[in-house]
Amino acid sequence: MEQGNLSMVAEFILLGLTESRELQIFFFIFFAIVYTATVFGNLIIILTVTFEPHLHSPMYFLLANLSFIDMSLASFATPKMIHSLASKHKAITYQGCMAQMFFLHLFGGSEMMLLVAMAIDRYIAICKPLHYATIMNYHTCFGLVLLSWMTGFVHTMSQMSFTVTLPFCGPNVVDSFFCDLPRVIKLACLDTYVLELLVIADSGLLSLICFILLLISYSIILVTVRLHSSNRSSKALSTLSAHITVVVLFFGPCVFIYVWPFSSISMDKTLSVFYTIFTPLLNPIIYTFRNKDMKRSIKKLKNQLLSSTYLDHL
Ligand SMILES: *[C@@H]1O[C@H](CO)[C@@H](O)[C@H](O)[C@H]1NC(C)=O
C-alpha cells in the first residue's frame, strides 16, 4: 500500500525568477524580445551558411551547428518561462520536468564539445596550415559534430538514468525558472547526498575537461599567431577573439556553478540565465558582427531574396 504511494508527485512548481509583479511584466517583455532575437539570429546564420557556397568550409559548418544547438538550448525552457511570467501558471508536469533536465544536459554537453571541436579546427588551420585541407575534410568535420552530440547524449544519460527512478513523494517546489537537476534531486524522498555529489562531479568534470582543452588549444594558437606577424594573422586574431569571448561567456557561469564549491543557490539561479538565455543570443551577435565574410554573405542573401520576391511580382 505505502510503496504504491511513494512516487506520487504529478507536477513540480517552478518559482521563477522573481515574485514581484512589476518585475514579472518587465521580464516578460525583456525575455520575449531576447528569445525572438535568439531564434531569428541563429536562423540567419544557419540559412546563410547553408545557401552560400562560399561559406561551405569546416569552420562555417561548425558555426552553423553551434547556432542550431544554441537555438535548441534557448528553446528547452525559455518559452515555458515566458509563458509562465504572463499567465502565473507555475506548474510543470513530471514528464515535462524530466524532459527539461534531459535536454539541458544534452544540448549543454554537445555545445561544450562543439566549442572544443571549433578550437581544434582553428588550431589545425593556424598551426598546421599546409595540412588543413587534408586533415579537416568533410568526414573529420562530420565526425566532430557527431562526437559532440554523442558527448551530450552520454552525459545526459549518465545522470537521467538514475534520476527517472527516484521516488518523489511530496516536496515539489523548485526555486528556479526551469527544472534544474541538482535542485530536483534534492526533492526526492531518499538520502540523495551521494547522488548530488555525482551530478555535480559529472557536469563539473565535463565542463572542466572541455575548458582545459580550450585553454590549451587557444594558448597554443595565440602563441603561434604572435610568432608569425603578418596581415593574415590579424584576421586570425579577430576570428580568435570572437571564439574566446564565446568560450568565456559560456564556461564562466558553468564552471562557477559546478566547480566553485562555495557558490550560493540564489547566485546559481541568476547565473543559469546566462548559459540558457544570453549565450545563445550572443553567439550570432559576436560571430556576425566580427566576421566580414559572414556579413557580406548575409547582405548578398538578403539582396537575392529581395530581388526574387520582386521578380515574382512582375
Ligand atoms: C553541421 O555539420 C555538418 C558536417 O560538417 C554539416 O553537413 C551540416 O550542414 C551542419 N549543420 C548545419 C545546421 O549547418
GROMACS .gro file of C-alpha atoms and ligand atoms in nm:
model
  328
    1MET     CA    1   0.000   0.000   0.000
    2GLU     CA    2   0.252   0.256   0.118
    3GLN     CA    3   0.501   0.155  -0.151
    4GLY     CA    4   0.248   0.237  -0.421
    5ASN     CA    5   0.203   0.587  -0.283
    6LEU     CA    6   0.572   0.672  -0.289
    7SER     CA    7   0.610   0.814  -0.639
    8MET     CA    8   0.312   1.044  -0.626
    9VAL     CA    9   0.431   1.382  -0.746
   10ALA     CA   10   0.246   1.453  -1.071
   11GLU     CA   11   0.383   1.803  -1.119
   12PHE     CA   12   0.651   2.039  -0.997
   13ILE     CA   13   0.612   2.406  -0.911
   14LEU     CA   14   0.869   2.640  -1.067
   15LEU     CA   15   0.903   2.955  -0.860
   16GLY     CA   16   1.052   3.151  -1.149
   17LEU     CA   17   1.296   3.437  -1.139
   18THR     CA   18   1.103   3.675  -0.917
   19GLU     CA   19   0.782   3.714  -0.718
   20SER     CA   20   0.737   4.086  -0.782
   21ARG     CA   21   0.453   4.154  -1.025
   22GLU     CA   22   0.619   4.461  -1.181
   23LEU     CA   23   0.943   4.273  -1.241
   24GLN     CA   24   0.749   3.986  -1.394
   25ILE     CA   25   0.598   4.219  -1.651
   26PHE     CA   26   0.938   4.367  -1.726
   27PHE     CA   27   1.097   4.019  -1.755
   28PHE     CA   28   0.813   3.904  -1.979
   29ILE     CA   29   0.879   4.178  -2.232
   30PHE     CA   30   1.255   4.158  -2.199
   31PHE     CA   31   1.288   3.780  -2.236
   32ALA     CA   32   1.030   3.766  -2.515
   33ILE     CA   33   1.246   4.008  -2.713
   34VAL     CA   34   1.568   3.823  -2.627
   35TYR     CA   35   1.417   3.487  -2.724
   36THR     CA   36   1.281   3.614  -3.056
   37ALA     CA   37   1.616   3.770  -3.139
   38THR     CA   38   1.796   3.445  -3.049
   39VAL     CA   39   1.585   3.229  -3.278
   40PHE     CA   40   1.599   3.487  -3.558
   41GLY     CA   41   1.975   3.549  -3.530
   42ASN     CA   42   2.069   3.182  -3.523
   43LEU     CA   43   1.833   3.100  -3.809
   44ILE     CA   44   2.002   3.368  -4.021
   45ILE     CA   45   2.341   3.206  -3.957
   46ILE     CA   46   2.215   2.856  -4.043
   47LEU     CA   47   2.041   2.977  -4.362
   48THR     CA   48   2.338   3.188  -4.472
   49VAL     CA   49   2.587   2.903  -4.426
   50THR     CA   50   2.353   2.656  -4.598
   51PHE     CA   51   2.274   2.870  -4.904
   52GLU     CA   52   2.606   3.044  -4.957
   53PRO     CA   53   2.851   2.806  -5.132
   54HIS     CA   54   3.133   3.045  -5.046
   55LEU     CA   55   3.083   2.954  -4.679
   56HIS     CA   56   3.093   2.578  -4.729
   57SER     CA   57   3.400   2.520  -4.519
   58PRO     CA   58   3.452   2.331  -4.191
   59MET     CA   59   3.466   2.649  -3.982
   60TYR     CA   60   3.127   2.768  -4.103
   61PHE     CA   61   2.970   2.423  -4.088
   62LEU     CA   62   3.072   2.405  -3.723
   63LEU     CA   63   2.941   2.757  -3.669
   64ALA     CA   64   2.603   2.664  -3.820
   65ASN     CA   65   2.591   2.359  -3.596
   66LEU     CA   66   2.667   2.579  -3.297
   67SER     CA   67   2.377   2.802  -3.398
   68PHE     CA   68   2.150   2.500  -3.416
   69ILE     CA   69   2.249   2.389  -3.064
   70ASP     CA   70   2.212   2.746  -2.938
   71MET     CA   71   1.862   2.765  -3.077
   72SER     CA   72   1.775   2.436  -2.907
   73LEU     CA   73   1.937   2.545  -2.581
   74ALA     CA   74   1.732   2.863  -2.589
   75SER     CA   75   1.412   2.671  -2.656
   76PHE     CA   76   1.409   2.393  -2.396
   77ALA     CA   77   1.292   2.617  -2.109
   78THR     CA   78   1.268   2.984  -2.206
   79PRO     CA   79   0.933   2.978  -2.395
   80LYS     CA   80   0.775   2.800  -2.098
   81MET     CA   81   0.926   3.054  -1.861
   82ILE     CA   82   0.797   3.346  -2.071
   83HIS     CA   83   0.454   3.185  -2.080
   84SER     CA   84   0.450   3.139  -1.700
   85LEU     CA   85   0.554   3.501  -1.648
   86ALA     CA   86   0.242   3.611  -1.832
   87SER     CA   87  -0.004   3.354  -1.703
   88LYS     CA   88   0.110   3.296  -1.343
   89HIS     CA   89   0.088   2.928  -1.428
   90LYS     CA   90   0.380   2.788  -1.232
   91ALA     CA   91   0.335   2.413  -1.259
   92ILE     CA   92   0.521   2.177  -1.488
   93THR     CA   93   0.431   1.810  -1.527
   94TYR     CA   94   0.663   1.538  -1.401
   95GLN     CA   95   0.737   1.435  -1.760
   96GLY     CA   96   0.797   1.796  -1.865
   97CYS     CA   97   1.040   1.840  -1.579
   98MET     CA   98   1.236   1.526  -1.670
   99ALA     CA   99   1.241   1.637  -2.035
  100GLN     CA  100   1.383   1.978  -1.941
  101MET     CA  101   1.669   1.819  -1.747
  102PHE     CA  102   1.737   1.571  -2.026
  103PHE     CA  103   1.754   1.842  -2.292
  104LEU     CA  104   1.955   2.092  -2.087
  105HIS     CA  105   2.232   1.838  -2.038
  106LEU     CA  106   2.205   1.702  -2.392
  107PHE     CA  107   2.240   2.047  -2.554
  108GLY     CA  108   2.477   2.182  -2.289
  109GLY     CA  109   2.713   1.885  -2.319
  110SER     CA  110   2.700   1.897  -2.700
  111GLU     CA  111   2.769   2.270  -2.706
  112MET     CA  112   3.076   2.232  -2.484
  113MET     CA  113   3.221   1.960  -2.705
  114LEU     CA  114   3.138   2.156  -3.020
  115LEU     CA  115   3.328   2.456  -2.883
  116VAL     CA  116   3.625   2.220  -2.838
  117ALA     CA  117   3.577   2.100  -3.197
  118MET     CA  118   3.582   2.460  -3.319
  119ALA     CA  119   3.904   2.520  -3.127
  120ILE     CA  120   4.060   2.210  -3.284
  121ASP     CA  121   3.956   2.337  -3.628
  122ARG     CA  122   4.122   2.674  -3.562
  123TYR     CA  123   4.429   2.500  -3.418
  124ILE     CA  124   4.481   2.298  -3.737
  125ALA     CA  125   4.408   2.599  -3.960
  126ILE     CA  126   4.661   2.821  -3.785
  127CYS     CA  127   4.927   2.582  -3.658
  128LYS     CA  128   4.922   2.327  -3.944
  129PRO     CA  129   4.802   2.537  -4.238
  130LEU     CA  130   4.964   2.316  -4.502
  131HIS     CA  131   4.778   2.009  -4.383
  132TYR     CA  132   4.447   2.184  -4.312
  133ALA     CA  133   4.268   2.071  -4.630
  134THR     CA  134   4.370   1.707  -4.588
  135ILE     CA  135   4.302   1.682  -4.214
  136MET     CA  136   3.982   1.887  -4.192
  137ASN     CA  137   3.790   1.722  -4.473
  138TYR     CA  138   3.416   1.669  -4.471
  139HIS     CA  139   3.448   1.337  -4.285
  140THR     CA  140   3.652   1.485  -4.000
  141CYS     CA  141   3.409   1.772  -3.972
  142PHE     CA  142   3.111   1.539  -3.966
  143GLY     CA  143   3.293   1.320  -3.714
  144LEU     CA  144   3.350   1.615  -3.481
  145VAL     CA  145   2.981   1.712  -3.499
  146LEU     CA  146   2.883   1.352  -3.428
  147LEU     CA  147   3.128   1.340  -3.138
  148SER     CA  148   2.971   1.646  -2.976
  149TRP     CA  149   2.620   1.503  -2.997
  150MET     CA  150   2.745   1.171  -2.858
  151THR     CA  151   2.915   1.351  -2.570
  152GLY     CA  152   2.594   1.538  -2.489
  153PHE     CA  153   2.392   1.217  -2.507
  154VAL     CA  154   2.623   1.011  -2.286
  155HIS     CA  155   2.649   1.299  -2.040
  156THR     CA  156   2.274   1.344  -2.005
  157MET     CA  157   2.202   0.969  -1.993
  158SER     CA  158   2.458   0.916  -1.720
  159GLN     CA  159   2.253   1.145  -1.495
  160MET     CA  160   1.897   1.091  -1.615
  161SER     CA  161   1.916   0.711  -1.596
  162PHE     CA  162   1.904   0.725  -1.217
  163THR     CA  163   1.703   1.048  -1.187
  164VAL     CA  164   1.396   0.894  -1.353
  165THR     CA  165   1.398   0.612  -1.097
  166LEU     CA  166   1.392   0.846  -0.794
  167PRO     CA  167   1.076   0.846  -0.583
  168PHE     CA  168   0.913   1.189  -0.540
  169CYS     CA  169   0.653   1.168  -0.267
  170GLY     CA  170   0.571   1.520  -0.157
  171PRO     CA  171   0.805   1.821  -0.182
  172ASN     CA  172   0.777   1.960  -0.533
  173VAL     CA  173   0.881   2.326  -0.526
  174VAL     CA  174   1.182   2.413  -0.742
  175ASP     CA  175   1.326   2.757  -0.681
  176SER     CA  176   1.425   2.835  -1.040
  177PHE     CA  177   1.268   2.907  -1.376
  178PHE     CA  178   1.334   2.558  -1.511
  179CYS     CA  179   1.387   2.211  -1.366
  180ASP     CA  180   1.746   2.224  -1.254
  181LEU     CA  181   1.889   1.876  -1.193
  182PRO     CA  182   2.065   1.938  -0.857
  183ARG     CA  183   1.754   2.107  -0.716
  184VAL     CA  184   1.509   1.843  -0.836
  185ILE     CA  185   1.721   1.560  -0.697
  186LYS     CA  186   1.710   1.728  -0.355
  187LEU     CA  187   1.329   1.686  -0.355
  188ALA     CA  188   1.340   1.305  -0.379
  189CYS     CA  189   1.234   1.103  -0.076
  190LEU     CA  190   1.573   0.942  -0.029
  191ASP     CA  191   1.904   1.042   0.110
  192THR     CA  192   2.038   1.200  -0.207
  193TYR     CA  193   2.371   1.329  -0.081
  194VAL     CA  194   2.577   1.086  -0.289
  195LEU     CA  195   2.363   1.146  -0.598
  196GLU     CA  196   2.400   1.522  -0.563
  197LEU     CA  197   2.777   1.483  -0.547
  198LEU     CA  198   2.765   1.256  -0.851
  199VAL     CA  199   2.568   1.510  -1.053
  200ILE     CA  200   2.800   1.794  -0.958
  201ALA     CA  201   3.104   1.580  -1.036
  202ASP     CA  202   2.957   1.469  -1.371
  203SER     CA  203   2.873   1.817  -1.502
  204GLY     CA  204   3.171   1.973  -1.329
  205LEU     CA  205   3.416   1.725  -1.478
  206LEU     CA  206   3.279   1.766  -1.830
  207SER     CA  207   3.294   2.147  -1.814
  208LEU     CA  208   3.639   2.140  -1.655
  209ILE     CA  209   3.785   1.900  -1.913
  210CYS     CA  210   3.641   2.097  -2.204
  211PHE     CA  211   3.753   2.423  -2.050
  212ILE     CA  212   4.111   2.299  -2.002
  213LEU     CA  213   4.120   2.162  -2.360
  214LEU     CA  214   4.002   2.500  -2.487
  215LEU     CA  215   4.251   2.687  -2.272
  216ILE     CA  216   4.540   2.475  -2.404
  217SER     CA  217   4.441   2.495  -2.770
  218TYR     CA  218   4.375   2.870  -2.768
  219SER     CA  219   4.702   2.934  -2.582
  220ILE     CA  220   4.899   2.742  -2.844
  221ILE     CA  221   4.711   2.923  -3.122
  222LEU     CA  222   4.770   3.267  -2.971
  223VAL     CA  223   5.142   3.199  -2.926
  224THR     CA  224   5.166   3.078  -3.287
  225VAL     CA  225   4.982   3.384  -3.417
  226ARG     CA  226   5.212   3.618  -3.224
  227LEU     CA  227   5.522   3.449  -3.365
  228HIS     CA  228   5.410   3.496  -3.726
  229SER     CA  229   5.315   3.860  -3.752
  230SER     CA  230   5.165   3.911  -4.096
  231ASN     CA  231   4.838   4.053  -4.218
  232ARG     CA  232   4.692   3.704  -4.227
  233SER     CA  233   4.743   3.683  -3.853
  234SER     CA  234   4.541   3.996  -3.780
  235LYS     CA  235   4.240   3.833  -3.947
  236ALA     CA  236   4.307   3.517  -3.748
  237LEU     CA  237   4.326   3.724  -3.433
  238SER     CA  238   3.983   3.877  -3.488
  239THR     CA  239   3.828   3.532  -3.550
  240LEU     CA  240   4.004   3.403  -3.241
  241SER     CA  241   3.886   3.681  -3.016
  242ALA     CA  242   3.527   3.602  -3.120
  243HIS     CA  243   3.577   3.236  -3.030
  244ILE     CA  244   3.742   3.315  -2.698
  245THR     CA  245   3.467   3.560  -2.599
  246VAL     CA  246   3.203   3.292  -2.657
  247VAL     CA  247   3.402   3.035  -2.462
  248VAL     CA  248   3.446   3.264  -2.162
  249LEU     CA  249   3.078   3.364  -2.160
  250PHE     CA  250   2.958   3.006  -2.181
  251PHE     CA  251   3.203   2.841  -1.945
  252GLY     CA  252   3.235   3.117  -1.689
  253PRO     CA  253   2.890   3.052  -1.533
  254CYS     CA  254   2.910   2.672  -1.577
  255VAL     CA  255   3.246   2.634  -1.414
  256PHE     CA  256   3.141   2.874  -1.141
  257ILE     CA  257   2.823   2.680  -1.061
  258TYR     CA  258   2.960   2.329  -1.075
  259VAL     CA  259   3.323   2.362  -0.983
  260TRP     CA  260   3.329   2.653  -0.739
  261PRO     CA  261   3.223   2.489  -0.413
  262PHE     CA  262   3.107   2.800  -0.228
  263SER     CA  263   2.853   2.937  -0.474
  264SER     CA  264   2.513   3.001  -0.319
  265ILE     CA  265   2.184   2.874  -0.459
  266SER     CA  266   2.038   3.218  -0.535
  267MET     CA  267   2.355   3.306  -0.723
  268ASP     CA  268   2.315   2.986  -0.928
  269LYS     CA  269   1.971   3.092  -1.042
  270THR     CA  270   2.097   3.421  -1.183
  271LEU     CA  271   2.398   3.257  -1.343
  272SER     CA  272   2.188   2.993  -1.517
  273VAL     CA  273   2.012   3.277  -1.701
  274PHE     CA  274   2.345   3.333  -1.872
  275TYR     CA  275   2.403   2.996  -2.030
  276THR     CA  276   2.040   2.919  -2.106
  277ILE     CA  277   1.926   3.261  -2.232
  278PHE     CA  278   2.208   3.505  -2.303
  279THR     CA  279   2.486   3.293  -2.457
  280PRO     CA  280   2.258   3.155  -2.733
  281LEU     CA  281   2.190   3.515  -2.835
  282LEU     CA  282   2.548   3.632  -2.803
  283ASN     CA  283   2.692   3.375  -3.046
  284PRO     CA  284   2.517   3.517  -3.354
  285ILE     CA  285   2.592   3.872  -3.243
  286ILE     CA  286   2.961   3.806  -3.186
  287TYR     CA  287   3.015   3.598  -3.499
  288THR     CA  288   2.820   3.809  -3.744
  289PHE     CA  289   2.944   4.147  -3.629
  290ARG     CA  290   3.307   4.047  -3.619
  291ASN     CA  291   3.321   3.846  -3.938
  292LYS     CA  292   3.342   4.024  -4.276
  293ASP     CA  293   3.270   3.712  -4.485
  294MET     CA  294   2.961   3.641  -4.282
  295LYS     CA  295   2.833   3.999  -4.307
  296ARG     CA  296   2.893   4.008  -4.683
  297SER     CA  297   2.712   3.676  -4.733
  298ILE     CA  298   2.412   3.782  -4.526
  299LYS     CA  299   2.383   4.100  -4.732
  300LYS     CA  300   2.411   3.905  -5.057
  301LEU     CA  301   2.146   3.656  -4.948
  302LYS     CA  302   1.915   3.937  -4.842
  303ASN     CA  303   1.951   4.106  -5.180
  304GLN     CA  304   1.884   3.778  -5.361
  305LEU     CA  305   1.573   3.726  -5.155
  306LEU     CA  306   1.451   4.078  -5.218
  307SER     CA  307   1.511   4.062  -5.592
  308SER     CA  308   1.345   3.721  -5.624
  309THR     CA  309   1.031   3.838  -5.444
  310TYR     CA  310   1.042   4.146  -5.666
  311LEU     CA  311   1.058   3.928  -5.978
  312ASP     CA  312   0.765   3.718  -5.854
  313HIS     CA  313   0.553   4.029  -5.860
  314LEU     CA  314   0.640   4.124  -6.217
  315LIG     C1  315   2.669   2.054  -3.927
  315LIG     O1  316   2.787   1.997  -3.973
  315LIG     C2  317   2.770   1.901  -4.076
  315LIG     C3  318   2.901   1.833  -4.101
  315LIG     O2  319   3.003   1.922  -4.130
  315LIG     C4  320   2.712   1.969  -4.198
  315LIG     O3  321   2.695   1.878  -4.302
  315LIG     C5  322   2.579   2.028  -4.159
  315LIG     O4  323   2.526   2.101  -4.268
  315LIG     C6  324   2.591   2.120  -4.039
  315LIG     N1  325   2.459   2.156  -3.989
  315LIG     C7  326   2.407   2.278  -4.008
  315LIG     C8  327   2.276   2.304  -3.943
  315LIG     O5  328   2.461   2.360  -4.075
   0.00000   0.00000   0.00000
